[in-house]
CSV table of C-alpha atoms in Angstrom, one decimal:
chain,number,residue,atom,x,y,z
A,1,MET,CA,-24.7,202.0,20.5
A,2,ALA,CA,-24.1,203.1,16.9
A,3,ALA,CA,-27.5,204.8,16.8
A,4,GLU,CA,-26.6,206.6,20.0
A,5,GLN,CA,-23.4,208.0,18.5
A,6,GLY,CA,-25.5,209.0,15.5
A,7,LYS,CA,-22.8,207.7,13.1
A,8,VAL,CA,-23.9,204.5,11.4
A,9,ASP,CA,-27.5,203.3,11.4
A,10,PRO,CA,-27.5,200.0,9.4
A,11,MET,CA,-31.2,200.4,8.5
A,12,HIS,CA,-30.9,204.0,7.3
A,13,GLN,CA,-29.8,202.8,3.8
A,14,PHE,CA,-33.3,201.4,3.2
A,15,THR,CA,-35.1,204.7,3.9
A,16,ILE,CA,-37.2,205.9,1.0
A,17,GLU,CA,-36.9,209.6,0.4
A,18,PRO,CA,-38.9,211.6,-2.2
A,19,LEU,CA,-36.6,213.4,-4.6
A,20,PHE,CA,-36.8,216.7,-6.5
A,21,GLY,CA,-39.7,217.9,-4.3
A,22,THR,CA,-42.1,215.4,-5.9
A,23,ASP,CA,-43.4,214.2,-2.5
A,24,HIS,CA,-46.9,215.5,-3.2
A,25,TRP,CA,-47.3,213.8,-6.6
A,26,SER,CA,-50.3,211.6,-6.5
A,27,ILE,CA,-52.7,209.7,-8.8
A,28,ALA,CA,-56.3,209.2,-7.6
A,29,GLY,CA,-55.3,210.1,-4.1
A,30,TYR,CA,-52.4,207.6,-4.0
A,31,ASN,CA,-49.0,209.1,-3.4
A,32,VAL,CA,-46.6,208.5,-6.4
A,33,ALA,CA,-43.6,210.5,-5.3
A,34,PHE,CA,-40.5,210.0,-7.4
A,35,THR,CA,-38.3,208.5,-4.7
A,36,ASN,CA,-34.7,207.3,-4.5
A,37,SER,CA,-36.2,203.8,-5.0
A,38,ALA,CA,-37.9,204.9,-8.2
A,39,MET,CA,-34.6,206.7,-9.2
A,40,TRP,CA,-32.7,203.4,-8.9
A,41,MET,CA,-35.4,201.5,-10.8
A,42,ALA,CA,-34.9,204.1,-13.5
A,43,VAL,CA,-31.1,203.7,-13.4
A,44,ALA,CA,-31.5,199.9,-13.6
A,45,THR,CA,-33.9,200.3,-16.5
A,46,VAL,CA,-31.6,202.7,-18.4
A,47,VAL,CA,-28.4,200.6,-17.8
A,48,LEU,CA,-30.3,197.5,-18.9
A,49,LEU,CA,-31.6,199.3,-21.9
A,50,ILE,CA,-28.1,200.4,-22.9
A,51,PHE,CA,-26.7,196.9,-22.2
A,52,VAL,CA,-29.3,195.2,-24.4
A,53,ALA,CA,-29.3,197.9,-27.1
A,54,GLY,CA,-25.5,197.4,-27.4
A,55,GLY,CA,-26.1,193.8,-28.2
A,56,LEU,CA,-28.6,194.6,-30.9
A,57,LYS,CA,-26.1,195.1,-33.7
A,58,ARG,CA,-27.3,191.8,-35.2
A,59,GLN,CA,-23.9,191.0,-36.6
A,60,LEU,CA,-23.4,187.5,-38.0
A,61,VAL,CA,-20.0,187.4,-36.2
A,62,PRO,CA,-20.7,189.0,-32.8
A,63,GLY,CA,-18.5,191.4,-31.0
A,64,ARG,CA,-17.9,191.2,-27.3
A,65,TRP,CA,-20.9,193.2,-26.3
A,66,GLN,CA,-23.3,191.4,-28.6
A,67,MET,CA,-21.8,188.1,-27.3
A,68,ALA,CA,-22.5,189.2,-23.7
A,69,VAL,CA,-26.1,190.1,-24.4
A,70,GLU,CA,-26.6,186.9,-26.5
A,71,SER,CA,-25.2,184.8,-23.7
A,72,PHE,CA,-27.8,186.3,-21.3
A,73,THR,CA,-30.7,185.7,-23.7
A,74,GLY,CA,-29.3,182.2,-24.4
A,75,PHE,CA,-29.0,181.6,-20.7
A,76,VAL,CA,-32.7,182.5,-20.1
A,77,ASP,CA,-33.7,180.6,-23.2
A,78,GLY,CA,-31.8,177.5,-22.0
A,79,LEU,CA,-33.3,177.9,-18.5
A,80,LEU,CA,-36.8,177.9,-19.9
A,81,ALA,CA,-36.1,175.1,-22.4
A,82,ALA,CA,-34.7,172.9,-19.6
A,83,ASN,CA,-37.5,173.6,-17.1
A,84,VAL,CA,-40.6,174.1,-19.3
A,85,GLY,CA,-39.6,172.6,-22.6
A,86,PRO,CA,-40.6,173.9,-26.0
A,87,ALA,CA,-43.6,175.7,-24.5
A,88,GLY,CA,-41.3,177.9,-22.5
A,89,LYS,CA,-40.1,179.8,-25.5
A,90,LYS,CA,-42.9,182.4,-25.2
A,91,TYR,CA,-42.0,183.2,-21.6
A,92,VAL,CA,-38.4,184.3,-22.5
A,93,PRO,CA,-39.3,188.0,-22.7
A,94,TYR,CA,-40.9,187.9,-19.2
A,95,VAL,CA,-38.2,185.8,-17.5
A,96,PHE,CA,-35.4,187.7,-19.2
A,97,SER,CA,-36.9,191.0,-18.1
A,98,LEU,CA,-37.4,189.7,-14.5
A,99,PHE,CA,-33.9,188.2,-14.3
A,100,MET,CA,-32.0,191.1,-15.8
A,101,PHE,CA,-34.1,193.7,-13.9
A,102,ILE,CA,-33.4,192.0,-10.5
A,103,LEU,CA,-29.7,191.3,-11.4
A,104,PHE,CA,-29.0,194.9,-12.4
A,105,ALA,CA,-30.9,196.2,-9.4
A,106,ASN,CA,-28.9,193.9,-7.0
A,107,ILE,CA,-25.5,194.7,-8.6
A,108,LEU,CA,-26.2,198.5,-9.0
A,109,GLY,CA,-27.1,198.5,-5.3
A,110,LEU,CA,-23.7,197.0,-4.4
A,111,LEU,CA,-21.6,199.5,-6.4
A,112,PRO,CA,-19.3,201.6,-4.1
A,113,LEU,CA,-20.8,204.8,-5.4
A,114,GLY,CA,-20.8,206.3,-1.9
A,115,ILE,CA,-17.2,207.2,-2.5
A,116,ILE,CA,-18.3,209.8,-5.0
A,117,GLY,CA,-21.2,210.9,-2.9
A,118,ILE,CA,-24.0,209.0,-4.7
A,119,HIS,CA,-25.8,206.6,-2.4
A,120,PRO,CA,-27.0,203.5,-4.2
A,121,PHE,CA,-30.4,202.2,-3.2
A,122,THR,CA,-31.2,198.5,-3.6
A,123,PHE,CA,-34.9,198.5,-4.3
A,124,THR,CA,-34.9,194.7,-4.3
A,125,SER,CA,-34.3,195.0,-0.5
A,126,HIS,CA,-37.9,196.2,-0.2
A,127,PHE,CA,-40.6,193.5,0.1
A,128,THR,CA,-43.0,195.9,-1.6
A,129,ILE,CA,-41.0,195.5,-4.8
A,130,THR,CA,-40.1,191.8,-4.5
A,131,GLY,CA,-43.6,191.0,-3.4
A,132,ILE,CA,-45.1,192.7,-6.5
A,133,LEU,CA,-42.7,190.8,-8.7
A,134,ALA,CA,-43.5,187.5,-7.0
A,135,ILE,CA,-47.3,188.2,-7.3
A,136,LEU,CA,-46.7,189.0,-11.0
A,137,SER,CA,-45.0,185.6,-11.5
A,138,PHE,CA,-47.6,183.8,-9.4
A,139,SER,CA,-50.5,185.4,-11.3
A,140,ILE,CA,-49.0,184.4,-14.6
A,141,VAL,CA,-48.9,180.8,-13.3
A,142,LEU,CA,-52.5,181.0,-12.2
A,143,ILE,CA,-53.7,182.7,-15.4
A,144,VAL,CA,-51.9,180.3,-17.7
A,145,GLY,CA,-52.8,177.3,-15.5
A,146,PHE,CA,-56.5,178.0,-15.4
A,147,ALA,CA,-56.6,179.2,-19.1
A,148,LYS,CA,-54.9,176.0,-20.3
A,149,HIS,CA,-56.3,173.3,-18.0
A,150,LYS,CA,-59.5,174.9,-16.7
A,151,LEU,CA,-60.5,173.4,-13.3
A,152,HIS,CA,-58.3,170.4,-14.1
A,153,PHE,CA,-55.5,172.6,-12.9
A,154,PHE,CA,-56.5,171.6,-9.3
A,155,SER,CA,-55.1,168.2,-10.0
A,156,LEU,CA,-51.7,169.9,-9.6
A,157,PHE,CA,-52.3,169.5,-5.8
A,158,ILE,CA,-52.7,165.7,-6.1
A,159,PRO,CA,-49.4,164.0,-7.0
A,160,HIS,CA,-49.5,160.8,-9.0
A,161,GLY,CA,-50.2,157.6,-7.1
A,162,THR,CA,-51.7,159.2,-4.0
A,163,PRO,CA,-53.9,156.7,-2.2
A,164,LEU,CA,-57.6,157.6,-2.3
A,165,VAL,CA,-57.9,158.1,1.4
A,166,MET,CA,-54.9,160.5,1.5
A,167,ILE,CA,-56.3,162.8,-1.3
A,168,PRO,CA,-58.1,165.3,1.0
A,169,LEU,CA,-55.1,165.7,3.3
A,170,ILE,CA,-52.5,165.8,0.4
A,171,PHE,CA,-54.7,168.3,-1.4
A,172,VAL,CA,-54.7,170.7,1.5
A,173,ILE,CA,-50.9,170.3,2.1
A,174,GLU,CA,-50.2,170.9,-1.6
A,175,LEU,CA,-52.5,173.8,-1.8
A,176,VAL,CA,-50.8,175.5,1.2
A,177,SER,CA,-47.4,174.9,-0.3
A,178,PHE,CA,-48.7,176.3,-3.5
A,179,MET,CA,-50.1,179.4,-1.9
A,180,VAL,CA,-46.9,180.0,0.1
A,181,ARG,CA,-45.0,180.2,-3.2
A,182,PRO,CA,-45.4,184.0,-3.8
A,183,PHE,CA,-44.4,184.7,-0.3
A,184,SER,CA,-41.3,182.5,-0.3
A,185,LEU,CA,-40.4,183.9,-3.8
A,186,GLY,CA,-40.7,187.5,-2.7
A,187,LEU,CA,-39.3,187.2,0.8
A,188,ARG,CA,-36.2,185.2,-0.3
A,189,LEU,CA,-34.9,188.0,-2.5
A,190,PHE,CA,-35.9,190.7,0.0
A,191,VAL,CA,-34.2,189.0,2.9
A,192,ALA,CA,-31.1,188.0,1.0
A,193,MET,CA,-30.6,191.6,-0.2
A,194,MET,CA,-31.4,193.2,3.1
A,195,ALA,CA,-29.2,190.9,5.2
A,196,GLY,CA,-26.2,191.4,3.0
A,197,HIS,CA,-26.5,195.2,3.1
A,198,VAL,CA,-27.1,195.3,6.8
A,199,LEU,CA,-24.1,193.0,7.4
A,200,LEU,CA,-21.9,195.3,5.3
A,201,GLU,CA,-23.2,198.3,7.1
A,202,VAL,CA,-22.6,196.8,10.6
A,203,LEU,CA,-19.1,195.7,9.6
A,204,SER,CA,-18.4,199.2,8.3
A,205,SER,CA,-19.6,200.7,11.6
A,206,PHE,CA,-17.0,198.4,13.3
A,207,VAL,CA,-14.3,199.8,11.1
A,208,ILE,CA,-15.3,203.4,11.7
A,209,GLY,CA,-15.9,202.9,15.5
A,210,SER,CA,-12.6,201.0,16.1
A,211,ALA,CA,-10.6,203.5,14.1
A,212,ASN,CA,-12.1,206.4,16.1
A,213,ALA,CA,-11.3,204.5,19.3
A,214,GLY,CA,-7.6,204.7,18.6
A,215,ALA,CA,-4.9,203.4,16.3
A,216,GLY,CA,-4.5,200.2,18.3
A,217,TRP,CA,-8.1,199.3,18.1
A,218,GLY,CA,-8.1,200.3,14.4
A,219,LEU,CA,-5.3,197.8,13.7
A,220,VAL,CA,-6.7,195.0,15.8
A,221,VAL,CA,-10.4,195.3,14.9
A,222,GLY,CA,-10.6,197.7,12.0
A,223,ILE,CA,-8.3,196.1,9.5
A,224,PRO,CA,-9.5,192.5,9.9
A,225,THR,CA,-13.1,193.7,9.7
A,226,PHE,CA,-12.2,195.6,6.6
A,227,LEU,CA,-10.7,192.5,5.0
A,228,LEU,CA,-13.8,190.6,6.0
A,229,MET,CA,-15.9,193.3,4.4
A,230,ILE,CA,-14.0,192.8,1.1
A,231,ALA,CA,-14.7,189.1,1.3
A,232,ILE,CA,-18.4,189.7,2.1
A,233,GLN,CA,-18.7,192.2,-0.7
A,234,ALA,CA,-17.5,189.4,-3.1
A,235,LEU,CA,-20.0,187.1,-1.5
A,236,GLU,CA,-22.7,189.7,-1.9
A,237,LEU,CA,-21.9,190.0,-5.6
A,238,LEU,CA,-22.4,186.3,-5.9
A,239,VAL,CA,-25.6,186.5,-3.9
A,240,ALA,CA,-26.8,189.3,-6.2
A,241,ALA,CA,-26.4,187.0,-9.2
A,242,ILE,CA,-27.7,183.9,-7.4
A,243,GLN,CA,-30.8,185.5,-6.1
A,244,ALA,CA,-31.7,186.9,-9.5
A,245,TYR,CA,-31.1,183.4,-10.9
A,246,VAL,CA,-33.2,181.8,-8.2
A,247,PHE,CA,-36.1,184.1,-8.8
A,248,ALA,CA,-36.0,183.4,-12.6
A,249,LEU,CA,-35.5,179.7,-11.9
A,250,LEU,CA,-38.4,179.4,-9.5
A,251,THR,CA,-40.6,181.4,-11.8
A,252,SER,CA,-39.8,179.1,-14.7
A,253,LEU,CA,-40.4,176.0,-12.5
A,254,TYR,CA,-43.8,177.4,-11.5
A,255,ILE,CA,-44.6,178.2,-15.1
A,256,ASN,CA,-43.7,174.6,-15.9
A,257,ASP,CA,-46.5,173.5,-13.4
A,258,ALA,CA,-49.0,175.6,-15.3
A,259,GLU,CA,-47.8,174.7,-18.8
A,260,ASN,CA,-47.2,171.0,-18.3
A,261,LEU,CA,-49.6,169.9,-15.6
A,262,HIS,CA,-47.9,166.7,-14.4
B,1,MET,CA,-36.9,198.9,9.6
B,2,PRO,CA,-38.0,201.4,6.9
B,3,GLN,CA,-39.5,198.6,4.8
B,4,ILE,CA,-42.3,198.3,7.4
B,5,SER,CA,-42.3,201.7,9.0
B,6,GLN,CA,-42.6,203.5,5.7
B,7,LEU,CA,-44.9,201.0,4.1
B,8,ALA,CA,-48.1,202.9,4.5
B,9,THR,CA,-46.7,206.1,3.0
B,10,THR,CA,-44.6,204.7,0.2
B,11,TYR,CA,-46.3,201.5,-1.0
B,12,SER,CA,-48.3,203.3,-3.7
B,13,SER,CA,-45.2,205.1,-5.0
B,14,GLN,CA,-43.2,201.9,-5.0
B,15,ILE,CA,-45.8,200.0,-6.8
B,16,PHE,CA,-46.5,202.7,-9.3
B,17,TRP,CA,-42.9,203.2,-10.3
B,18,LEU,CA,-42.2,199.5,-10.3
B,19,VAL,CA,-45.0,199.1,-12.7
B,20,VAL,CA,-43.8,201.9,-14.9
B,21,PHE,CA,-40.1,200.8,-15.0
B,22,PHE,CA,-40.7,197.0,-15.0
B,23,GLY,CA,-43.4,197.6,-17.6
B,24,PHE,CA,-40.9,199.5,-19.7
B,25,VAL,CA,-38.3,196.8,-19.3
B,26,PHE,CA,-40.8,194.1,-20.2
B,27,PHE,CA,-42.4,195.7,-23.2
B,28,VAL,CA,-39.5,197.6,-24.7
B,29,ILE,CA,-36.5,195.4,-23.8
B,30,GLY,CA,-38.2,192.0,-23.2
B,31,ARG,CA,-40.7,192.1,-26.0
B,32,GLY,CA,-39.0,194.5,-28.3
B,33,MET,CA,-35.3,193.8,-28.2
B,34,VAL,CA,-34.8,190.3,-26.8
B,35,PRO,CA,-36.7,188.6,-29.7
B,36,ARG,CA,-34.4,190.4,-32.2
B,37,VAL,CA,-31.3,189.4,-30.3
B,38,MET,CA,-32.5,185.8,-30.3
B,39,ALA,CA,-33.5,186.0,-33.9
B,40,THR,CA,-29.9,187.0,-34.7
B,41,VAL,CA,-28.7,184.0,-32.7
B,42,ASP,CA,-31.1,181.7,-34.5
B,43,LEU,CA,-30.0,183.1,-37.8
B,44,ARG,CA,-26.4,182.5,-37.0
B,45,ASP,CA,-27.1,179.0,-35.8
B,46,ARG,CA,-29.0,178.2,-39.0
B,47,GLN,CA,-26.2,179.8,-41.1
B,48,ILE,CA,-23.7,177.6,-39.3
B,49,ALA,CA,-25.8,174.5,-39.7
B,50,SER,CA,-26.3,175.2,-43.4
B,51,ASP,CA,-22.6,176.0,-43.8
B,52,LEU,CA,-21.7,172.7,-42.1
B,53,ALA,CA,-24.2,170.9,-44.3
B,54,ALA,CA,-22.7,172.5,-47.4
B,55,ALA,CA,-19.2,171.6,-46.3
B,56,GLU,CA,-20.3,168.1,-45.7
B,57,ALA,CA,-21.9,167.9,-49.1
B,58,ALA,CA,-18.8,169.4,-50.8
B,59,ARG,CA,-16.7,166.8,-49.0
B,60,ARG,CA,-18.9,164.0,-50.1
B,61,ALA,CA,-18.9,165.4,-53.7
B,62,ALA,CA,-15.1,165.7,-53.6
B,63,ASN,CA,-14.9,162.1,-52.3
B,64,ALA,CA,-17.2,160.9,-55.1
B,65,ASP,CA,-15.1,162.9,-57.7
B,66,GLU,CA,-11.9,161.4,-56.4
B,67,GLU,CA,-13.5,157.9,-56.5
B,68,ALA,CA,-14.6,158.5,-60.1
B,69,TRP,CA,-11.3,160.0,-61.1
B,70,ARG,CA,-9.5,157.0,-59.5
B,71,ALA,CA,-11.8,154.5,-61.4
B,72,GLU,CA,-11.2,156.4,-64.6
B,73,ALA,CA,-7.5,156.5,-64.1
B,74,ASN,CA,-7.5,152.8,-63.4
B,75,GLN,CA,-9.5,152.2,-66.5
B,76,ARG,CA,-7.2,154.4,-68.6
B,77,ARG,CA,-4.2,152.7,-67.1
B,78,SER,CA,-5.5,149.3,-68.0
B,79,GLU,CA,-6.5,150.5,-71.4
B,80,ALA,CA,-3.0,151.8,-71.9
B,81,GLN,CA,-1.5,148.6,-70.7
B,82,ALA,CA,-3.7,146.7,-73.2
B,83,VAL,CA,-2.5,149.0,-76.0
B,84,ILE,CA,1.1,148.4,-75.0
B,85,ALA,CA,0.6,144.7,-74.8
B,86,ALA,CA,-1.1,144.7,-78.2
B,87,ALA,CA,1.7,146.8,-79.7
B,88,LYS,CA,4.3,144.5,-78.2
B,89,ALA,CA,2.6,141.4,-79.6
B,90,GLU,CA,2.2,143.1,-82.9
B,91,ALA,CA,5.9,144.1,-83.0
B,92,ALA,CA,6.9,140.6,-82.0
B,93,LYS,CA,4.8,139.1,-84.7
B,94,SER,CA,6.1,141.4,-87.4
B,95,ALA,CA,9.6,140.8,-86.3
B,96,GLU,CA,9.1,137.1,-86.5
B,97,ALA,CA,7.5,137.5,-89.9
B,98,ARG,CA,10.4,139.5,-91.1
B,99,LEU,CA,12.8,137.0,-89.7
B,100,VAL,CA,11.0,134.2,-91.5
B,101,GLU,CA,11.1,136.3,-94.7
B,102,ALA,CA,14.8,137.1,-94.3
B,103,GLY,CA,15.4,133.4,-93.4
B,104,LYS,CA,13.7,132.4,-96.6
B,105,GLY,CA,15.8,134.8,-98.7
B,106,VAL,CA,18.9,133.5,-97.0
B,107,ASP,CA,17.9,130.0,-97.8
B,108,VAL,CA,17.3,130.7,-101.4
B,109,ARG,CA,20.7,132.5,-101.7
B,110,MET,CA,22.4,129.7,-99.9
B,111,LEU,CA,20.9,127.1,-102.2
B,112,ALA,CA,22.0,129.2,-105.2
B,113,ALA,CA,25.4,129.6,-103.7
B,114,GLU,CA,25.6,125.9,-102.9
B,115,ALA,CA,24.5,125.1,-106.5
B,116,ARG,CA,27.2,127.5,-107.8
B,117,ILE,CA,29.8,125.9,-105.6
B,118,GLU,CA,28.8,122.5,-106.8
B,119,GLN,CA,28.9,123.7,-110.4
B,120,ALA,CA,32.3,125.3,-109.8
B,121,ARG,CA,33.6,122.1,-108.2
B,122,ASP,CA,32.2,120.0,-111.0
B,123,ALA,CA,33.8,122.5,-113.5
B,124,ALA,CA,37.0,122.4,-111.5
B,125,LEU,CA,36.9,118.6,-111.4
B,126,GLY,CA,36.3,118.5,-115.2
B,127,GLU,CA,39.2,120.9,-115.6
B,128,ILE,CA,41.3,118.7,-113.4
B,129,GLU,CA,40.4,115.6,-115.4
B,130,THR,CA,41.2,117.4,-118.7
B,131,VAL,CA,44.5,118.7,-117.4
B,132,ALA,CA,45.2,115.3,-115.8
B,133,SER,CA,44.4,113.4,-119.0
B,134,GLU,CA,46.5,115.7,-121.0
B,135,ALA,CA,49.3,115.4,-118.5
B,136,THR,CA,48.8,111.6,-118.5
B,137,SER,CA,49.0,111.4,-122.3
B,138,ASP,CA,52.0,113.6,-122.3
B,139,ILE,CA,53.7,111.5,-119.5
B,140,VAL,CA,52.8,108.3,-121.3
B,141,ALA,CA,54.1,109.6,-124.6
B,142,ARG,CA,57.2,110.7,-123.0
B,143,LEU,CA,57.8,107.6,-120.8
B,144,ALA,CA,56.5,104.9,-123.0
B,145,GLY,CA,56.5,106.6,-126.3
B,146,ILE,CA,52.9,105.5,-126.7
B,147,THR,CA,50.5,107.8,-128.1
B,148,VAL,CA,47.2,107.4,-126.4
B,149,ASP,CA,44.2,109.1,-127.7
B,150,GLU,CA,42.5,111.5,-125.7
B,151,ALA,CA,39.4,109.4,-124.9
B,152,THR,CA,41.5,106.5,-123.4
B,153,ALA,CA,43.5,108.9,-121.3
B,154,ARG,CA,40.5,110.6,-120.0
B,155,ALA,CA,38.9,107.2,-119.1
B,156,ALA,CA,42.1,106.1,-117.3
B,157,VAL,CA,42.3,109.4,-115.4
B,158,LYS,CA,38.6,109.2,-114.4
B,159,GLU,CA,39.2,105.7,-113.2
B,160,ALA,CA,42.3,106.7,-111.2
B,161,LEU,CA,40.6,109.8,-109.8
B,162,HIS,CA,37.4,108.0,-108.7
B,163,ALA,CA,39.2,104.9,-107.4
């Protein structure tokens, strides 16, 4: 219906478009066009850089900005200390980068910049991106696990106290659940981001459609839907933070498996 | 769904730019800036801990000082009280000695005075005897016309006086 009217296509917001005529850039035959997705990665990176640089004043008595940055590093540090223990300290740069990059991407994608003609693009709503980040976390777990415990790392798949006859079955089950981790990690973020943005887009098409259908429909359908959109927007801000947190939390839990095998 | 329909044409660009930007975030922000931010936090925590320890030590030293001061004050006070007590005893003793001394002087003078009084009374008595014997001899001479010598008169008077 909406697509027929050519007004609001809820999926259009996820379209990747090369910018600045770079669509023929390529390295070794692979296309590396600077797209709107890359643009928003750059924006997230720059905003994150400005945010962290602002907290780098290294004052003994911190200002507000420094306090904010320190609370984020302290949060990630605490997360790793709680889930991995003292060995988690060395993963703070990685988990911090992951958490903040995803958080800033999610929140920047929710900004109502469409009002001033800039269309935010949430690159975490693409499984290519979330998948790469998940594979990155998963490979760290594999590399650390096998480097630290050698083949003994396979004992991760046999919980303590498993009866001998059950070991082959449990091993297969645990192995499958382990191998599913990168998919669940990447898909969770992708789905949560995409669902929220589609929902907002669909609701906005209700508002536009009902208002176009007449003042009565606009009042009866448009205004309640708009109020619902405000509430969902607040929920989406929460989801943006929670999904970044979940990604960092699960990464630290998986790192814990690799660091402290049982 | 552009995520799937555009996958074949965009995956390389997506991966490339993600590696570029996430790599930048990890190496510059994560590895470069975060440790410095956390070092600042650690430094502050250490500073606070050492300040607290110093304050605790200062408090303990102050308590010890106060304790020592109190002990010294108590000692001084007891010393002062001992000095006062000694001075009091000394004063009492010297007052007593002076009293004794004065009492002795008074006794001596009293004895002397008593002796003088005795002497004076004896003298007076002697005088009275003489006067009385003269008067007696006069009276006798006038009344009886007898002349008694002085020694007889005196004996008679003495007898009459001491009777």
